[in-house]
Structures are given as structure tokens and as C-alpha cells.
């Protein structure tokens, strides 16, 4: 929206004074009233001429930078508290997971890592395993408090970062 199309206080005042004094119910002021109101201000900018605008793009970048710093600090703090083995797609993992419904019970999950998403504190990895002949995929947050232990059982040689092609292969290829 440009400064020319925005109503200035003088034009809106002229509109209200013209509307209140006239007996007719015309919705728009006459062109002569608008022209005389514009002639009263030499700069044409009105009150906005002395106001500086803050661009939102710079604030977004600054806020994003602050969030990246906070994210890196939280990730570093969690890495110091808990030891995480280095694993990549193609590795076979065994994890001890605390079941959220029953806090005392831990479940052991074994599967092959088919994808990993590195995004700071919200990093996730996807595990595929076979249950009763059916392939099941699960996505886990890397820094979840429900994951108690991660151990790397074995590694497989892969050439891709995402192993989604294992979905279409026979069951024994994604079996542990």
C-alpha cells in the first residue's frame, strides 16, 4: 500500500466534516474537498514523513538466528547428559524404549535405520523392522526422553541416505 493511497488524517477529517455538515447522504467526499485537503499539506506525506518503518524481514532473520543458537545449546546439553552412538542409514539398531503408557516397562526394538533427519533438537530417525511377516516403520525423535539406550548391532553397506526402496523389496532384506 503506497503513501498516496493511504488516507491521511487531514483527508479523513475533511471527509467527516463534509459528511456532517452536508444534508445529503453521499458516501464519498467531493473531489474539491480532497484536493483542498491535499493542498494544505506541502509534503504530501502527512504524519508518516518522520516515522521510520522497521522491516519484518530483518526481525525474522534475527529471531531465526536466536532460535538456532538456543537449539544448538539444547542439543549440546542433551549430548553431554546422554551418550549417543554414531549411526547412519543402513545400521541395525537395538533400542530400549520406555513405554509411555506404562512408565515401568521398557521395550526392546530392533530394526534397520532407513532414514535420518538431522534438525538439531528435533532430529528424527526411522527404523524398519519385521513383525509377523509385515514390515513396520517407526519414527523416533533422536533426543526423546523415552529412549533409554541405543546400541548399534551391525552395519550394512548402503549407497543412499534414504533407504525407502526397502519397502518394495522382499521381507528378508529388511529383516534384522
PDB file of C-alpha atoms in Angstrom:
ATOM      1  CA  UNK A   1       0.000   0.000   0.000  1.00  0.00           C
ATOM      2  CA  UNK A   2       1.614   3.254  -1.026  1.00  0.00           C
ATOM      3  CA  UNK A   3       1.549   6.531   0.877  1.00  0.00           C
ATOM      4  CA  UNK A   4      -0.613   8.146  -1.836  1.00  0.00           C
ATOM      5  CA  UNK A   5      -3.462   5.653  -1.467  1.00  0.00           C
ATOM      6  CA  UNK A   6      -3.442   5.641   2.352  1.00  0.00           C
ATOM      7  CA  UNK A   7      -5.847   8.146   3.905  1.00  0.00           C
ATOM      8  CA  UNK A   8      -4.073  10.915   5.745  1.00  0.00           C
ATOM      9  CA  UNK A   9      -5.552  12.443   8.890  1.00  0.00           C
ATOM     10  CA  UNK A  10      -6.420  15.648   7.053  1.00  0.00           C
ATOM     11  CA  UNK A  11      -8.387  13.855   4.310  1.00  0.00           C
ATOM     12  CA  UNK A  12     -10.300  11.740   6.799  1.00  0.00           C
ATOM     13  CA  UNK A  13     -11.047  14.888   8.838  1.00  0.00           C
ATOM     14  CA  UNK A  14     -12.250  16.633   5.683  1.00  0.00           C
ATOM     15  CA  UNK A  15     -14.451  13.621   4.917  1.00  0.00           C
ATOM     16  CA  UNK A  16     -16.046  13.622   8.361  1.00  0.00           C
ATOM     17  CA  UNK A  17     -16.548  17.386   8.418  1.00  0.00           C
ATOM     18  CA  UNK A  18     -18.036  17.371   4.915  1.00  0.00           C
ATOM     19  CA  UNK A  19     -20.309  14.447   5.760  1.00  0.00           C
ATOM     20  CA  UNK A  20     -21.519  16.004   8.998  1.00  0.00           C
ATOM     21  CA  UNK A  21     -22.270  19.444   7.505  1.00  0.00           C
ATOM     22  CA  UNK A  22     -23.964  18.282   4.322  1.00  0.00           C
ATOM     23  CA  UNK A  23     -27.583  17.235   4.356  1.00  0.00           C
ATOM     24  CA  UNK A  24     -27.134  14.653   1.611  1.00  0.00           C
ATOM     25  CA  UNK A  25     -26.066  11.066   2.372  1.00  0.00           C
ATOM     26  CA  UNK A  26     -23.350  10.800  -0.252  1.00  0.00           C
ATOM     27  CA  UNK A  27     -20.715   8.193   0.779  1.00  0.00           C
ATOM     28  CA  UNK A  28     -17.718   9.859  -0.865  1.00  0.00           C
ATOM     29  CA  UNK A  29     -16.427  13.419  -0.362  1.00  0.00           C
ATOM     30  CA  UNK A  30     -16.336  15.736  -3.293  1.00  0.00           C
ATOM     31  CA  UNK A  31     -13.154  15.965  -5.318  1.00  0.00           C
ATOM     32  CA  UNK A  32     -12.728  19.621  -4.463  1.00  0.00           C
ATOM     33  CA  UNK A  33     -12.635  18.809  -0.714  1.00  0.00           C
ATOM     34  CA  UNK A  34      -9.998  16.122  -1.286  1.00  0.00           C
ATOM     35  CA  UNK A  35      -7.953  18.451  -3.492  1.00  0.00           C
ATOM     36  CA  UNK A  36      -8.101  21.268  -0.969  1.00  0.00           C
ATOM     37  CA  UNK A  37      -7.078  18.882   1.835  1.00  0.00           C
ATOM     38  CA  UNK A  38      -4.099  17.682  -0.187  1.00  0.00           C
ATOM     39  CA  UNK A  39      -3.057  21.239  -0.895  1.00  0.00           C
ATOM     40  CA  UNK A  40      -2.971  22.015   2.832  1.00  0.00           C
ATOM     41  CA  UNK A  41      -0.018  19.630   3.323  1.00  0.00           C
ATOM     42  CA  UNK A  42       3.057  20.712   1.415  1.00  0.00           C
ATOM     43  CA  UNK A  43       4.952  17.415   1.698  1.00  0.00           C
ATOM     44  CA  UNK A  44       2.052  15.163   0.716  1.00  0.00           C
ATOM     45  CA  UNK A  45       3.246  12.546   3.213  1.00  0.00           C
ATOM     46  CA  UNK A  46       1.248  13.708   6.224  1.00  0.00           C
ATOM     47  CA  UNK A  47       2.311  12.396   9.611  1.00  0.00           C
ATOM     48  CA  UNK A  48       4.227   9.415   8.131  1.00  0.00           C
ATOM     49  CA  UNK A  49       7.093  11.525   6.811  1.00  0.00           C
ATOM     50  CA  UNK A  50       9.026  11.493  10.102  1.00  0.00           C
ATOM     51  CA  UNK A  51       8.314   7.842  11.054  1.00  0.00           C
ATOM     52  CA  UNK A  52      10.842   5.156  10.155  1.00  0.00           C
ATOM     53  CA  UNK A  53       9.490   1.688   9.445  1.00  0.00           C
ATOM     54  CA  UNK A  54      11.114  -1.445  10.759  1.00  0.00           C
ATOM     55  CA  UNK A  55      11.348  -4.170   8.161  1.00  0.00           C
ATOM     56  CA  UNK A  56       9.982  -7.513   9.293  1.00  0.00           C
ATOM     57  CA  UNK A  57      12.486  -9.439   7.192  1.00  0.00           C
ATOM     58  CA  UNK A  58      15.406  -8.352   9.401  1.00  0.00           C
ATOM     59  CA  UNK A  59      13.472  -9.296  12.526  1.00  0.00           C
ATOM     60  CA  UNK A  60      12.690 -12.720  11.102  1.00  0.00           C
ATOM     61  CA  UNK A  61      16.359 -13.360  10.370  1.00  0.00           C
ATOM     62  CA  UNK A  62      17.322 -12.171  13.837  1.00  0.00           C
ATOM     63  CA  UNK A  63      14.680 -14.342  15.501  1.00  0.00           C
ATOM     64  CA  UNK A  64      15.765 -17.309  13.407  1.00  0.00           C
ATOM     65  CA  UNK A  65      19.375 -16.744  14.439  1.00  0.00           C
ATOM     66  CA  UNK A  66      18.401 -16.651  18.113  1.00  0.00           C
ATOM     67  CA  UNK A  67      16.393 -19.867  17.718  1.00  0.00           C
ATOM     68  CA  UNK A  68      19.361 -21.569  16.047  1.00  0.00           C
ATOM     69  CA  UNK A  69      21.589 -20.583  18.977  1.00  0.00           C
ATOM     70  CA  UNK A  70      19.077 -21.882  21.529  1.00  0.00           C
ATOM     71  CA  UNK A  71      18.644 -25.082  19.522  1.00  0.00           C
ATOM     72  CA  UNK A  72      22.403 -25.694  19.413  1.00  0.00           C
ATOM     73  CA  UNK A  73      22.715 -25.120  23.172  1.00  0.00           C
ATOM     74  CA  UNK A  74      19.885 -27.557  23.947  1.00  0.00           C
ATOM     75  CA  UNK A  75      21.381 -30.180  21.640  1.00  0.00           C
ATOM     76  CA  UNK A  76      24.813 -29.824  23.232  1.00  0.00           C
ATOM     77  CA  UNK A  77      23.329 -30.111  26.715  1.00  0.00           C
ATOM     78  CA  UNK A  78      21.462 -33.324  25.817  1.00  0.00           C
ATOM     79  CA  UNK A  79      24.588 -34.848  24.259  1.00  0.00           C
ATOM     80  CA  UNK A  80      26.506 -34.237  27.487  1.00  0.00           C
ATOM     81  CA  UNK A  81      23.785 -35.873  29.576  1.00  0.00           C
ATOM     82  CA  UNK A  82      23.418 -38.972  27.429  1.00  0.00           C
ATOM     83  CA  UNK A  83      25.847 -40.899  25.244  1.00  0.00           C
ATOM     84  CA  UNK A  84      24.585 -41.496  21.712  1.00  0.00           C
ATOM     85  CA  UNK A  85      26.363 -43.833  19.339  1.00  0.00           C
ATOM     86  CA  UNK A  86      27.036 -42.563  15.848  1.00  0.00           C
ATOM     87  CA  UNK A  87      24.732 -44.338  13.429  1.00  0.00           C
ATOM     88  CA  UNK A  88      23.627 -43.792   9.864  1.00  0.00           C
ATOM     89  CA  UNK A  89      21.126 -45.303   7.425  1.00  0.00           C
ATOM     90  CA  UNK A  90      21.876 -48.970   6.908  1.00  0.00           C
ATOM     91  CA  UNK A  91      22.884 -49.609  10.526  1.00  0.00           C
ATOM     92  CA  UNK A  92      20.987 -52.170  12.563  1.00  0.00           C
ATOM     93  CA  UNK A  93      19.982 -50.788  15.963  1.00  0.00           C
ATOM     94  CA  UNK A  94      18.709 -52.218  19.190  1.00  0.00           C
ATOM     95  CA  UNK A  95      16.959 -49.734  21.449  1.00  0.00           C
ATOM     96  CA  UNK A  96      15.489 -49.863  24.909  1.00  0.00           C
ATOM     97  CA  UNK A  97      12.381 -47.707  24.914  1.00  0.00           C
ATOM     98  CA  UNK A  98      10.257 -46.747  27.870  1.00  0.00           C
ATOM     99  CA  UNK A  99       6.589 -47.311  27.042  1.00  0.00           C
ATOM    100  CA  UNK A 100       4.712 -44.012  27.579  1.00  0.00           C
ATOM    101  CA  UNK A 101       1.524 -45.725  28.847  1.00  0.00           C
ATOM    102  CA  UNK A 102       3.400 -47.759  31.457  1.00  0.00           C
ATOM    103  CA  UNK A 103       6.497 -45.969  32.747  1.00  0.00           C
ATOM    104  CA  UNK A 104       7.949 -49.035  34.462  1.00  0.00           C
ATOM    105  CA  UNK A 105       8.009 -51.214  31.347  1.00  0.00           C
ATOM    106  CA  UNK A 106      10.787 -50.997  28.790  1.00  0.00           C
ATOM    107  CA  UNK A 107      10.516 -52.460  25.335  1.00  0.00           C
ATOM    108  CA  UNK A 108      13.394 -53.595  23.116  1.00  0.00           C
ATOM    109  CA  UNK A 109      13.106 -52.574  19.477  1.00  0.00           C
ATOM    110  CA  UNK A 110      15.461 -53.939  16.827  1.00  0.00           C
ATOM    111  CA  UNK A 111      15.456 -52.667  13.276  1.00  0.00           C
ATOM    112  CA  UNK A 112      17.366 -51.178  10.395  1.00  0.00           C
ATOM    113  CA  UNK A 113      17.702 -47.414  10.085  1.00  0.00           C
ATOM    114  CA  UNK A 114      16.234 -46.394   6.741  1.00  0.00           C
ATOM    115  CA  UNK A 115      16.282 -42.604   7.191  1.00  0.00           C
ATOM    116  CA  UNK A 116      17.700 -39.939   9.417  1.00  0.00           C
ATOM    117  CA  UNK A 117      16.716 -36.280   9.593  1.00  0.00           C
ATOM    118  CA  UNK A 118      19.267 -34.023  11.258  1.00  0.00           C
ATOM    119  CA  UNK A 119      17.485 -30.908  12.506  1.00  0.00           C
ATOM    120  CA  UNK A 120      19.089 -30.023  15.823  1.00  0.00           C
ATOM    121  CA  UNK A 121      16.930 -30.777  18.824  1.00  0.00           C
ATOM    122  CA  UNK A 122      14.118 -32.105  16.628  1.00  0.00           C
ATOM    123  CA  UNK A 123      16.265 -34.689  14.796  1.00  0.00           C
ATOM    124  CA  UNK A 124      14.478 -37.928  13.990  1.00  0.00           C
ATOM    125  CA  UNK A 125      15.325 -41.329  12.604  1.00  0.00           C
ATOM    126  CA  UNK A 126      13.153 -44.006  11.012  1.00  0.00           C
ATOM    127  CA  UNK A 127      13.509 -47.698  11.826  1.00  0.00           C
ATOM    128  CA  UNK A 128      12.054 -50.558   9.788  1.00  0.00           C
ATOM    129  CA  UNK A 129      11.566 -53.997  11.229  1.00  0.00           C
ATOM    130  CA  UNK A 130       9.541 -57.098  10.531  1.00  0.00           C
ATOM    131  CA  UNK A 131       6.658 -58.106  12.810  1.00  0.00           C
ATOM    132  CA  UNK A 132       4.853 -61.342  11.928  1.00  0.00           C
ATOM    133  CA  UNK A 133       5.980 -61.069   8.311  1.00  0.00           C
ATOM    134  CA  UNK A 134       4.750 -57.485   7.931  1.00  0.00           C
ATOM    135  CA  UNK A 135       7.135 -54.538   7.604  1.00  0.00           C
ATOM    136  CA  UNK A 136       6.642 -51.891  10.275  1.00  0.00           C
ATOM    137  CA  UNK A 137       8.289 -48.463  10.237  1.00  0.00           C
ATOM    138  CA  UNK A 138       8.625 -46.260  13.297  1.00  0.00           C
ATOM    139  CA  UNK A 139       9.865 -42.687  13.573  1.00  0.00           C
ATOM    140  CA  UNK A 140      11.694 -41.763  16.780  1.00  0.00           C
ATOM    141  CA  UNK A 141      12.931 -38.381  17.956  1.00  0.00           C
ATOM    142  CA  UNK A 142      16.666 -38.719  18.498  1.00  0.00           C
ATOM    143  CA  UNK A 143      16.684 -36.834  21.804  1.00  0.00           C
ATOM    144  CA  UNK A 144      13.470 -38.332  23.183  1.00  0.00           C
ATOM    145  CA  UNK A 145      13.463 -38.986  26.940  1.00  0.00           C
ATOM    146  CA  UNK A 146      11.635 -42.276  26.261  1.00  0.00           C
ATOM    147  CA  UNK A 147      14.713 -43.743  24.555  1.00  0.00           C
ATOM    148  CA  UNK A 148      16.853 -45.157  27.335  1.00  0.00           C
ATOM    149  CA  UNK A 149      19.621 -46.860  25.350  1.00  0.00           C
ATOM    150  CA  UNK A 150      20.717 -47.213  21.733  1.00  0.00           C
ATOM    151  CA  UNK A 151      23.240 -49.829  20.613  1.00  0.00           C
ATOM    152  CA  UNK A 152      24.492 -50.479  17.088  1.00  0.00           C
ATOM    153  CA  UNK A 153      24.306 -54.212  16.386  1.00  0.00           C
ATOM    154  CA  UNK A 154      25.659 -54.172  12.851  1.00  0.00           C
ATOM    155  CA  UNK A 155      26.195 -52.112   9.753  1.00  0.00           C
ATOM    156  CA  UNK A 156      25.265 -52.667   6.148  1.00  0.00           C
ATOM    157  CA  UNK A 157      26.887 -51.089   3.150  1.00  0.00           C
ATOM    158  CA  UNK A 158      24.443 -48.673   1.508  1.00  0.00           C
ATOM    159  CA  UNK A 159      24.837 -46.002  -1.134  1.00  0.00           C
ATOM    160  CA  UNK A 160      21.855 -43.856  -0.300  1.00  0.00           C
ATOM    161  CA  UNK A 161      20.823 -41.601   2.557  1.00  0.00           C
ATOM    162  CA  UNK A 162      17.192 -42.756   2.467  1.00  0.00           C
ATOM    163  CA  UNK A 163      16.525 -46.472   2.128  1.00  0.00           C
ATOM    164  CA  UNK A 164      12.868 -46.254   1.201  1.00  0.00           C
ATOM    165  CA  UNK A 165      13.408 -48.827  -1.535  1.00  0.00           C
ATOM    166  CA  UNK A 166      13.417 -51.498   1.195  1.00  0.00           C
ATOM    167  CA  UNK A 167       9.644 -51.106   1.369  1.00  0.00           C
ATOM    168  CA  UNK A 168       9.282 -52.735  -2.046  1.00  0.00           C
ATOM    169  CA  UNK A 169      11.883 -55.462  -1.544  1.00  0.00           C
ATOM    170  CA  UNK A 170      11.260 -58.860  -0.068  1.00  0.00           C
ATOM    171  CA  UNK A 171      10.883 -59.109   3.673  1.00  0.00           C
ATOM    172  CA  UNK A 172      14.247 -60.744   4.343  1.00  0.00           C
ATOM    173  CA  UNK A 173      16.154 -57.650   3.107  1.00  0.00           C
ATOM    174  CA  UNK A 174      14.791 -55.503   5.913  1.00  0.00           C
ATOM    175  CA  UNK A 175      14.839 -58.259   8.500  1.00  0.00           C
ATOM    176  CA  UNK A 176      17.334 -57.930  11.308  1.00  0.00           C
TER     177      UNK A 176
END
